[in-house]
Amino acid sequence: MKKYSMMKYILPSIFGVAFLNLVPFIIAQKYVFFSSGGSFTDIFSNMGFIISIKNTAVFMSVFIPLAVIIGFVTAFLTEYLKLSFWVQAAVILPITVPASSVSGFFREIAASSALENINGLFIVGFIFLWSCIGYTYIIFLISLKNRDKSIEEAAYLDGSGTLRTIFSIMLPLHSEALVLAVIVSTYNSLKIFRMTYAIFGEYPDYRMFMIQNFLHLKLKELSLDTLMAGADILLAFIFILLFFILRSGRKHKIKMSL
Amino acid sequence: MKKFTVKLLSAFIIIVFIFPILYTISHSFMDGYQLKNNEVEIVPEIFNIQQYYEISVEKNEYFKLYINSAIMTAGVLLGQMIVSIGAAYYFSVKKSRYSEVLFLIYTFFMLLPLQITLIPNVLLYNSIERYLGLRLFNTQFAVILPGVFSTLGVFFLKQFFESMPQSYYEIAKIDGASDLEILLHVVLPYSKNAIAALCLLIFIENWNLIEQPIIFLSSMSKMPVSIYLNTLYSSYREIFYAGSVLFMFPVIYVFMKIRDKLKVMVLKISDEGR
């Protein structure tokens, strides 16, 4: 009896997660693997799916690194130039602001004639950066506040320049923060649907049509074959990404201890 | 000279990040005429509070939906807090191979975008309707339920519960405290800053509901403000900006309120890293 006394604390959570997420999702695999037509071959001939995958790939490979870099640079400047509290508050504030409440501003920017010829994906990317840099900024700021200053000083004394110090000393030292920043930015980039919906509506321009939009429309139609095949592909992608990020994080740690 | 550059840089960063918010606030004081001419202007020609008057007196459905938003946010906040505190307590105390695998599954679920986690929810609601005859679609309960079991809170709190020195736990145990007493009188008071931070996180996330209501709800009277604002922009732009300001006000207010608690938490994390 004693052995299971802690179980009661987690039971509600397990029940909820199992019945709301895990079990229905596993059962729904029948639409992919036991359906009459091949869902996976179908989905790759689906024009909307191909476009959405392409856009998502471009978006992630451009804007996740940007979010991490800008977050790091801002945190670096804050820490080394001792920027005021108001700078910190201003960078963090956008993560609290609801998408719909600033959608007016972004709609007008997107509609303005100056941006007519710019690819919609980059407007979405800009909005993503604005709303999510706060997270990477906090992560790097905590990590930087926490560092052992003597290592940098030793590097400077040994004649290493600022850039050299950043790349050879600081980035490896903060690799844990770097991994966390990449994970959080990836998570946020998958949540960008909220912003595109608030600003461009349910059917955005095809250039900003991403995998989330595709899944959303399929869920609304309840066309389960395509939906589950698409969801499985995205799921596998996230799984692989997580695996590689965690592995590279571990590698860095080993390097550091050597 | 250097001081001046630093000031300039600070001002630049602040303006870049605050600008969309300032723009919204300044537009909430413009009259309909100025809003209609489609140029990007920042300063209101005439400062007036017509928009706020109209939204509170003439279009009072705004406040009904505001209450919807509040109900859904409060439901998720309360439910997720209770469920996650229990689960995080379990994960922080119980260390076995099973609990580690389970926690990994929780972490994975946390990372999934809503477009994936909504699928099983819809399937579950469909089968409940088919087999039990209970219609969950178009009720606010359907929106609240998945939020309560979101694993974000568990992930977040577990890290913090674990940072508590093991000796606190052991001393309480020796004094004869039960698991529940330890949770209520030792673990929770120790992590009250983390709990405040999590409350803020859940609040931000759910005040800004978009994905769930457009899937689960169909009648406008049950929607949260976030969806209503979207339709307002095209139909009544004269009052859209006032609606936006009123909508973002609670989040910014709460953020400013618990700012100090967050600062303490950040310092605490830094201390432990040392």
Coordinates of C-alpha atoms in Angstrom, one line a residue:
Chain A
M1 CA 0.0 0.0 0.0
K2 CA 2.8 2.4 1.0
K3 CA 4.5 1.8 -2.4
Y4 CA 1.5 3.2 -4.3
S5 CA 0.6 6.1 -2.0
M6 CA 2.2 8.7 -4.3
M7 CA 0.2 7.4 -7.3
K8 CA -2.9 9.4 -6.3
Y9 CA -1.2 12.7 -7.1
I10 CA -0.5 11.8 -10.7
L11 CA -3.6 9.7 -11.5
P12 CA -5.8 12.6 -12.7
S13 CA -3.1 13.9 -15.0
I14 CA -2.4 10.5 -16.5
F15 CA -6.1 9.9 -17.1
G16 CA -6.5 13.2 -18.8
V17 CA -3.5 12.9 -21.0
A18 CA -4.3 9.3 -21.9
F19 CA -8.0 9.9 -22.8
L20 CA -7.6 13.3 -24.4
N21 CA -4.4 12.7 -26.3
L22 CA -2.7 9.4 -26.4
V23 CA -5.5 6.8 -26.8
P24 CA -7.5 8.6 -29.5
F25 CA -4.4 9.4 -31.4
I26 CA -3.2 5.8 -31.4
I27 CA -6.7 4.6 -32.4
A28 CA -6.8 7.1 -35.2
Q29 CA -3.7 5.5 -36.8
K30 CA -6.2 3.1 -38.4
Y31 CA -7.0 5.9 -40.9
V32 CA -3.4 6.0 -42.0
F33 CA -2.4 2.4 -42.0
F34 CA -5.6 0.5 -42.6
S35 CA -7.4 2.7 -45.0
S36 CA -8.2 1.6 -48.5
G37 CA -6.1 4.1 -50.4
G38 CA -2.5 4.8 -49.4
S39 CA -2.7 7.9 -47.3
F40 CA 1.0 8.6 -47.5
T41 CA 1.2 8.4 -51.3
D42 CA -2.0 10.5 -51.5
I43 CA -0.7 13.3 -49.3
F44 CA 2.5 13.8 -51.4
S45 CA 0.4 14.4 -54.4
N46 CA -1.6 17.0 -52.5
M47 CA -0.6 20.5 -53.8
G48 CA -1.5 22.2 -50.5
F49 CA 0.5 19.9 -48.5
I50 CA 3.6 20.3 -50.6
I51 CA 3.4 24.0 -50.5
S52 CA 2.9 24.0 -46.8
I53 CA 5.9 21.8 -46.1
K54 CA 8.1 23.9 -48.3
N55 CA 7.0 27.1 -46.6
T56 CA 7.4 25.6 -43.1
A57 CA 10.9 24.4 -44.0
V58 CA 12.0 27.8 -45.3
F59 CA 10.4 29.6 -42.4
M60 CA 12.1 27.3 -39.8
S61 CA 15.5 27.3 -41.3
V62 CA 15.6 31.1 -41.6
F63 CA 13.8 32.4 -38.6
I64 CA 14.7 30.0 -35.8
P65 CA 18.4 30.8 -36.1
L66 CA 17.6 34.5 -36.4
A67 CA 15.5 34.4 -33.2
V68 CA 18.3 32.7 -31.4
I69 CA 21.0 35.0 -32.7
I70 CA 19.1 38.2 -32.1
G71 CA 18.1 37.0 -28.6
F72 CA 21.7 36.3 -27.8
V73 CA 23.0 39.6 -29.2
T74 CA 20.4 41.6 -27.2
A75 CA 21.1 39.6 -24.0
F76 CA 24.8 40.1 -24.6
L77 CA 24.4 43.9 -25.0
T78 CA 22.1 44.1 -22.0
E79 CA 24.6 42.3 -19.8
Y80 CA 27.8 44.0 -21.0
L81 CA 26.6 47.5 -21.5
K82 CA 24.4 47.2 -18.4
L83 CA 21.3 48.4 -20.2
S84 CA 18.4 49.6 -18.1
F85 CA 15.5 47.7 -16.7
W86 CA 13.2 49.3 -19.3
V87 CA 15.1 47.6 -22.1
Q88 CA 14.6 44.2 -20.5
A89 CA 10.9 44.9 -19.9
A90 CA 10.5 46.1 -23.5
V91 CA 12.0 43.0 -25.1
I92 CA 10.0 40.7 -22.9
L93 CA 6.7 42.5 -23.1
P94 CA 5.7 41.3 -26.6
I95 CA 5.5 37.7 -25.4
T96 CA 2.7 38.7 -23.1
V97 CA 0.7 40.6 -25.7
P98 CA -2.2 38.7 -27.3
A99 CA -1.9 38.2 -31.0
S100 CA -5.4 39.6 -31.8
S101 CA -4.7 42.8 -29.9
V102 CA -1.8 43.9 -32.1
S103 CA -3.2 42.4 -35.3
G104 CA -4.4 45.9 -36.3
F105 CA -0.9 47.2 -36.5
F106 CA 0.5 44.2 -38.4
R107 CA -2.5 44.1 -40.8
E108 CA -1.8 47.7 -41.7
I109 CA 1.9 47.2 -42.1
A110 CA 1.3 44.1 -44.3
A111 CA -1.2 46.1 -46.4
S112 CA 1.0 49.1 -46.8
S113 CA 2.3 49.7 -50.3
A114 CA 5.9 49.7 -49.2
L115 CA 5.7 45.9 -48.5
E116 CA 3.7 45.0 -51.5
N117 CA 6.4 43.0 -53.3
I118 CA 7.8 41.3 -50.2
N119 CA 7.1 37.6 -49.8
G120 CA 4.4 37.1 -47.2
L121 CA 6.5 34.5 -45.4
F122 CA 9.0 37.2 -44.4
I123 CA 6.3 39.4 -42.9
V124 CA 5.1 36.4 -40.8
G125 CA 8.8 35.9 -39.9
F126 CA 9.2 39.4 -38.8
I127 CA 6.1 39.1 -36.6
F128 CA 7.5 35.8 -35.2
L129 CA 10.7 37.5 -34.3
W130 CA 8.9 40.4 -32.6
S131 CA 6.8 38.2 -30.5
C132 CA 9.2 35.4 -29.6
I133 CA 12.6 37.0 -29.1
G134 CA 11.7 37.6 -25.5
Y135 CA 12.0 33.9 -24.7
T136 CA 15.5 33.4 -26.2
Y137 CA 16.5 36.7 -24.6
I138 CA 15.5 35.6 -21.1
I139 CA 17.2 32.2 -21.5
F140 CA 20.5 33.8 -22.6
L141 CA 20.2 36.6 -20.0
I142 CA 19.9 34.0 -17.1
S143 CA 22.8 32.0 -18.5
L144 CA 25.0 35.1 -19.0
K145 CA 24.2 36.4 -15.5
N146 CA 25.3 33.1 -14.2
R147 CA 28.7 32.8 -15.9
D148 CA 32.1 32.6 -14.4
K149 CA 33.7 35.9 -15.4
S150 CA 37.3 34.8 -14.7
I151 CA 37.3 32.5 -17.8
E152 CA 36.6 35.4 -20.2
E153 CA 39.1 37.6 -18.4
A154 CA 41.7 35.0 -18.8
A155 CA 41.0 34.7 -22.5
Y156 CA 41.3 38.5 -22.9
L157 CA 44.6 38.5 -21.0
D158 CA 45.9 35.8 -23.3
G159 CA 45.2 38.2 -26.2
S160 CA 41.9 36.8 -27.6
G161 CA 39.7 39.4 -29.4
T162 CA 36.0 40.0 -28.6
L163 CA 34.7 37.9 -31.5
R164 CA 37.1 35.1 -30.8
T165 CA 36.1 35.2 -27.1
I166 CA 32.4 35.0 -28.1
F167 CA 32.8 32.1 -30.4
S168 CA 35.4 30.0 -28.7
I169 CA 34.7 30.7 -25.1
M170 CA 31.2 32.0 -24.5
L171 CA 29.1 30.0 -26.9
P172 CA 30.5 26.6 -25.8
L173 CA 30.0 27.7 -22.2
H174 CA 26.4 28.6 -22.8
S175 CA 25.7 25.6 -25.0
E176 CA 23.0 24.5 -22.6
A177 CA 21.2 27.8 -23.0
L178 CA 21.7 27.6 -26.7
V179 CA 20.0 24.2 -26.9
L180 CA 17.2 25.4 -24.7
A181 CA 16.8 28.5 -26.9
V182 CA 16.6 26.4 -30.1
I183 CA 14.0 24.1 -28.5
V184 CA 11.9 27.0 -27.3
S185 CA 12.1 28.8 -30.7
T186 CA 11.1 25.7 -32.5
Y187 CA 8.2 25.3 -30.2
N188 CA 7.2 28.9 -30.8
S189 CA 7.6 28.6 -34.6
L190 CA 5.1 25.8 -34.5
K191 CA 2.7 28.1 -32.7
I192 CA 2.9 30.8 -35.3
F193 CA -0.5 29.8 -36.6
R194 CA -2.1 32.0 -33.9
M195 CA -0.5 35.0 -35.4
T196 CA -1.2 34.2 -39.0
Y197 CA -4.8 33.5 -38.1
A198 CA -5.2 36.7 -36.1
I199 CA -3.6 38.8 -38.9
F200 CA -4.3 37.1 -42.2
G201 CA -7.4 35.0 -41.4
E202 CA -8.2 31.4 -42.0
Y203 CA -7.1 31.4 -45.6
P204 CA -3.8 33.3 -45.9
D205 CA -1.8 33.9 -49.1
Y206 CA -0.3 30.7 -50.4
R207 CA 3.1 32.0 -49.7
M208 CA 2.5 32.0 -46.0
F209 CA 0.5 28.8 -46.0
M210 CA 2.2 26.5 -43.5
I211 CA 1.8 22.9 -42.3
Q212 CA -0.3 24.2 -39.3
N213 CA -2.7 25.9 -41.7
F214 CA -3.0 22.7 -43.7
L215 CA -3.7 20.6 -40.7
H216 CA -6.2 23.1 -39.4
L217 CA -8.2 23.1 -42.6
K218 CA -8.2 19.3 -42.7
L219 CA -9.3 19.1 -39.1
K220 CA -12.2 21.5 -39.9
E221 CA -13.2 19.3 -42.9
L222 CA -12.6 16.2 -40.7
S223 CA -10.9 14.5 -43.7
L224 CA -9.1 12.1 -41.4
D225 CA -7.0 10.2 -43.9
T226 CA -5.0 13.2 -45.1
L227 CA -5.1 14.8 -41.6
M228 CA -3.6 11.8 -39.8
A229 CA -1.0 11.3 -42.5
G230 CA 0.0 14.9 -42.3
A231 CA 0.0 14.9 -38.5
D232 CA 2.2 11.8 -38.4
I233 CA 4.7 13.4 -40.7
L234 CA 4.9 16.5 -38.6
L235 CA 5.1 14.3 -35.4
A236 CA 8.0 12.3 -36.8
F237 CA 9.8 15.5 -37.8
I238 CA 9.4 17.0 -34.3
F239 CA 10.6 13.8 -32.8
I240 CA 13.7 13.6 -35.0
L241 CA 14.5 17.3 -34.4
L242 CA 14.2 16.9 -30.6
F243 CA 16.4 13.8 -30.8
F244 CA 19.2 15.7 -32.7
I245 CA 19.0 18.8 -30.5
L246 CA 19.3 16.7 -27.3
R247 CA 22.1 14.7 -28.8
S248 CA 24.1 17.7 -29.9
G249 CA 23.5 19.3 -26.5
R250 CA 25.0 16.2 -24.8
K251 CA 28.0 16.3 -27.2
H252 CA 28.8 19.9 -26.3
K253 CA 28.7 19.0 -22.6
I254 CA 31.2 16.3 -23.1
K255 CA 33.5 18.6 -25.0
M256 CA 33.3 21.1 -22.2
S257 CA 34.3 18.7 -19.5
L258 CA 37.3 17.5 -21.4
Chain B
M1 CA 30.4 59.6 -25.6
K2 CA 30.0 56.0 -24.8
K3 CA 27.2 56.8 -22.4
F4 CA 25.3 58.5 -25.2
T5 CA 25.7 55.6 -27.6
V6 CA 24.4 53.2 -24.9
K7 CA 21.4 55.5 -24.4
L8 CA 20.7 55.7 -28.1
L9 CA 20.9 51.9 -28.4
S10 CA 18.6 51.4 -25.4
A11 CA 16.1 53.8 -26.9
F12 CA 16.3 52.0 -30.3
I13 CA 15.6 48.6 -28.7
I14 CA 12.8 49.9 -26.6
I15 CA 11.1 51.6 -29.5
V16 CA 11.4 48.6 -31.9
F17 CA 9.7 46.3 -29.4
I18 CA 7.1 48.6 -28.0
F19 CA 6.1 50.2 -31.2
P20 CA 3.2 47.9 -32.2
I21 CA 1.7 48.3 -28.7
L22 CA 2.1 52.1 -28.8
Y23 CA 0.6 52.2 -32.2
T24 CA -2.5 50.3 -31.0
I25 CA -2.9 52.5 -28.0
S26 CA -2.5 55.8 -30.0
H27 CA -5.0 54.5 -32.5
S28 CA -7.6 53.8 -29.8
F29 CA -7.8 57.6 -29.3
M30 CA -8.4 58.4 -33.0
D31 CA -11.8 59.2 -34.5
G32 CA -13.3 57.1 -37.3
Y33 CA -12.5 59.7 -39.9
Q34 CA -8.7 59.5 -39.4
L35 CA -8.7 55.7 -39.2
K36 CA -10.5 55.5 -42.5
N37 CA -7.9 57.3 -44.6
N38 CA -5.5 54.4 -45.1
E39 CA -2.2 56.1 -44.2
V40 CA 0.0 55.0 -41.5
E41 CA -0.2 57.7 -38.9
I42 CA 0.8 57.6 -35.3
V43 CA -0.4 60.7 -33.6
P44 CA -4.1 61.2 -33.2
E45 CA -5.3 64.5 -34.8
I46 CA -8.0 65.0 -32.1
F47 CA -7.6 63.2 -28.9
N48 CA -11.0 61.6 -28.2
I49 CA -12.4 58.7 -26.2
Q50 CA -15.3 58.1 -28.5
Q51 CA -14.1 54.5 -29.2
Y52 CA -14.2 53.5 -25.6
Y53 CA -17.6 55.1 -25.2
E54 CA -19.0 53.2 -28.1
I55 CA -17.5 49.8 -27.2
S56 CA -18.8 50.0 -23.6
V57 CA -22.3 51.5 -24.3
E58 CA -23.3 50.7 -27.8
K59 CA -21.6 47.4 -28.6
N60 CA -22.0 45.8 -25.2
E61 CA -21.6 42.3 -26.6
Y62 CA -17.9 43.0 -26.4
F63 CA -18.1 42.7 -22.6
K64 CA -20.2 39.5 -22.7
L65 CA -17.4 37.9 -24.7
Y66 CA -14.8 39.5 -22.4
I67 CA -16.5 37.5 -19.6
N68 CA -16.3 34.4 -21.8
S69 CA -12.6 34.9 -22.1
A70 CA -12.3 35.3 -18.4
I71 CA -14.4 32.2 -17.6
M72 CA -12.3 30.0 -20.0
T73 CA -9.0 31.4 -18.7
A74 CA -10.0 31.0 -15.1
G75 CA -11.2 27.4 -15.7
V76 CA -8.0 26.3 -17.4
L77 CA -5.8 28.2 -14.9
L78 CA -7.4 26.6 -11.8
G79 CA -7.7 23.1 -13.3
Q80 CA -4.2 23.0 -14.8
M81 CA -2.7 24.3 -11.5
I82 CA -4.3 21.5 -9.5
V83 CA -3.5 18.8 -11.9
S84 CA 0.0 19.9 -12.6
I85 CA 1.0 20.5 -9.0
G86 CA 0.0 16.9 -8.2
A87 CA 1.7 15.4 -11.2
A88 CA 4.9 17.5 -10.7
Y89 CA 5.0 16.5 -7.1
Y90 CA 4.9 12.8 -8.1
F91 CA 7.6 13.2 -10.7
S92 CA 9.9 15.1 -8.3
V93 CA 9.6 12.6 -5.5
K94 CA 9.2 9.3 -7.3
K95 CA 12.3 8.2 -9.2
S96 CA 12.0 5.0 -11.2
R97 CA 12.5 4.0 -14.7
Y98 CA 8.7 4.1 -15.4
S99 CA 8.4 7.7 -14.1
E100 CA 11.3 8.8 -16.2
V101 CA 9.8 7.3 -19.4
L102 CA 6.4 8.8 -18.5
F103 CA 8.0 12.2 -18.0
L104 CA 9.6 12.0 -21.4
I105 CA 6.2 11.3 -22.9
Y106 CA 4.9 14.4 -21.1
T107 CA 7.8 16.5 -22.4
F108 CA 7.1 15.3 -26.0
F109 CA 3.4 16.2 -25.6
M110 CA 4.3 19.6 -24.4
L111 CA 6.3 20.3 -27.6
L112 CA 3.5 19.4 -30.0
P113 CA 1.7 22.2 -31.7
L114 CA -2.0 22.6 -31.0
Q115 CA -2.9 21.5 -34.6
I116 CA -1.8 18.0 -33.6
T117 CA -3.1 17.8 -30.0
L118 CA -6.5 19.1 -31.1
I119 CA -7.0 16.0 -33.4
P120 CA -7.3 13.5 -30.6
N121 CA -9.5 15.9 -28.6
V122 CA -11.9 16.2 -31.5
L123 CA -12.0 12.4 -32.0
L124 CA -12.7 11.9 -28.3
Y125 CA -15.6 14.4 -28.3
N126 CA -17.0 12.8 -31.5
S127 CA -17.1 9.4 -29.9
I128 CA -18.5 10.7 -26.7
E129 CA -21.3 12.3 -28.7
R130 CA -21.9 9.1 -30.7
Y131 CA -21.8 6.6 -27.9
L132 CA -22.9 8.6 -24.8
G133 CA -25.1 11.1 -26.6
L134 CA -23.4 13.9 -24.8
R135 CA -22.6 16.9 -27.0
L136 CA -19.5 18.7 -26.0
F137 CA -19.0 20.7 -29.2
N138 CA -20.0 24.4 -28.8
T139 CA -19.6 24.3 -25.1
Q140 CA -16.9 26.2 -23.2
F141 CA -16.2 23.0 -21.3
A142 CA -14.8 21.5 -24.5
V143 CA -12.2 24.4 -24.7
I144 CA -11.4 24.2 -21.0
L145 CA -10.8 20.4 -20.7
P146 CA -7.8 20.0 -22.9
G147 CA -6.2 23.1 -21.4
V148 CA -6.5 21.6 -17.9
F149 CA -4.5 18.5 -18.9
S150 CA -1.8 20.5 -20.9
T151 CA 1.6 19.1 -19.7
L152 CA 3.4 22.4 -19.8
G153 CA 2.6 23.1 -16.1
V154 CA 3.9 19.6 -15.1
F155 CA 7.1 20.1 -17.0
F156 CA 7.7 23.6 -15.6
L157 CA 6.9 22.8 -11.9
K158 CA 8.8 19.5 -11.8
Q159 CA 12.1 21.3 -12.4
F160 CA 11.3 23.7 -9.6
F161 CA 10.1 21.2 -7.1
E162 CA 13.3 19.2 -7.7
S163 CA 15.5 22.3 -7.0
M164 CA 14.2 22.2 -3.4
P165 CA 17.0 20.9 -1.1
Q166 CA 16.3 17.2 -0.3
S167 CA 16.9 17.8 3.4
Y168 CA 13.6 19.9 3.7
Y169 CA 11.7 16.9 2.6
E170 CA 13.5 14.5 4.9
I171 CA 13.1 16.7 8.0
A172 CA 9.4 17.0 7.4
K173 CA 9.2 13.2 6.9
I174 CA 11.0 12.6 10.2
D175 CA 8.6 14.9 12.0
G176 CA 5.9 12.7 10.8
A177 CA 4.3 14.8 8.1
S178 CA 2.3 12.9 5.5
D179 CA 2.9 13.3 1.7
L180 CA 0.0 15.8 1.5
E181 CA 1.2 17.8 4.4
I182 CA 4.7 18.0 2.9
L183 CA 3.2 19.2 -0.4
L184 CA 1.0 21.8 1.2
H185 CA 3.4 23.1 3.9
V186 CA 6.8 22.6 2.5
V187 CA 6.9 22.2 -1.3
L188 CA 4.3 24.8 -2.2
P189 CA 5.5 27.6 0.0
Y190 CA 9.1 27.0 -1.2
S191 CA 8.1 27.3 -4.9
K192 CA 5.5 30.2 -4.7
N193 CA 7.5 32.3 -7.2
A194 CA 7.6 29.5 -9.7
I195 CA 3.9 29.0 -9.2
A196 CA 3.3 32.8 -9.8
A197 CA 5.4 32.5 -13.0
L198 CA 3.4 29.5 -14.2
C199 CA 0.2 31.3 -13.5
L200 CA 1.3 34.2 -15.7
L201 CA 2.3 31.7 -18.5
I202 CA -1.0 29.9 -18.4
F203 CA -2.8 33.2 -18.3
I204 CA -1.0 34.6 -21.3
E205 CA -1.5 31.3 -23.2
N206 CA -5.3 31.1 -22.5
W207 CA -6.3 34.7 -22.6
N208 CA -5.1 34.6 -26.2
L209 CA -7.1 31.5 -27.2
I210 CA -7.5 31.1 -31.0
E211 CA -7.0 27.6 -32.1
Q212 CA -9.4 25.8 -29.7
P213 CA -12.4 28.1 -30.0
I214 CA -12.4 28.1 -33.8
I215 CA -12.5 24.3 -33.8
F216 CA -14.8 23.6 -30.8
L217 CA -17.2 26.5 -30.7
S218 CA -19.5 27.6 -33.5
S219 CA -21.8 30.3 -32.0
M220 CA -20.4 33.8 -31.7
S221 CA -22.0 34.3 -28.3
K222 CA -19.7 31.7 -26.8
M223 CA -16.5 32.9 -28.4
P224 CA -13.7 34.6 -26.5
V225 CA -12.8 38.2 -27.3
S226 CA -9.7 37.1 -29.3
I227 CA -11.9 35.8 -32.0
Y228 CA -14.4 38.6 -31.9
L229 CA -11.6 41.2 -32.4
N230 CA -10.8 39.5 -35.6
T231 CA -14.2 40.1 -37.0
L232 CA -14.3 43.6 -35.6
Y233 CA -11.4 44.8 -37.6
S234 CA -13.2 44.4 -40.9
S235 CA -16.6 45.5 -39.8
Y236 CA -16.2 48.2 -37.1
R237 CA -12.7 49.5 -37.4
E238 CA -13.7 52.6 -35.5
I239 CA -13.8 50.7 -32.3
F240 CA -11.3 47.9 -33.0
Y241 CA -8.4 49.6 -31.4
A242 CA -10.2 50.4 -28.2
G243 CA -11.2 46.7 -28.1
S244 CA -7.6 45.7 -28.6
V245 CA -6.3 48.0 -25.8
L246 CA -9.0 46.7 -23.3
F247 CA -8.1 43.2 -24.4
M248 CA -4.3 43.5 -23.8
F249 CA -4.7 45.5 -20.6
P250 CA -5.1 42.6 -18.1
V251 CA -2.1 40.7 -19.4
I252 CA 0.2 43.7 -19.3
Y253 CA -1.2 44.7 -15.9
V254 CA -0.5 41.2 -14.4
F255 CA 2.9 41.1 -16.0
M256 CA 3.8 44.4 -14.4
K257 CA 2.4 43.2 -11.0
I258 CA 4.4 40.0 -10.7
R259 CA 7.5 41.4 -12.3
D260 CA 9.4 41.4 -9.0
K261 CA 8.5 37.8 -8.3
L262 CA 9.9 36.9 -11.7
K263 CA 13.1 38.8 -10.9
V264 CA 13.5 36.9 -7.6
M265 CA 13.0 33.6 -9.5
V266 CA 15.6 34.5 -12.1
L267 CA 18.1 35.4 -9.4
K268 CA 17.4 32.1 -7.6
I269 CA 18.0 30.1 -10.7
S270 CA 21.3 32.0 -11.1
D271 CA 22.3 31.3 -7.6
E272 CA 21.8 27.6 -8.0
G273 CA 23.8 27.5 -11.2
R274 CA 26.8 28.8 -9.2

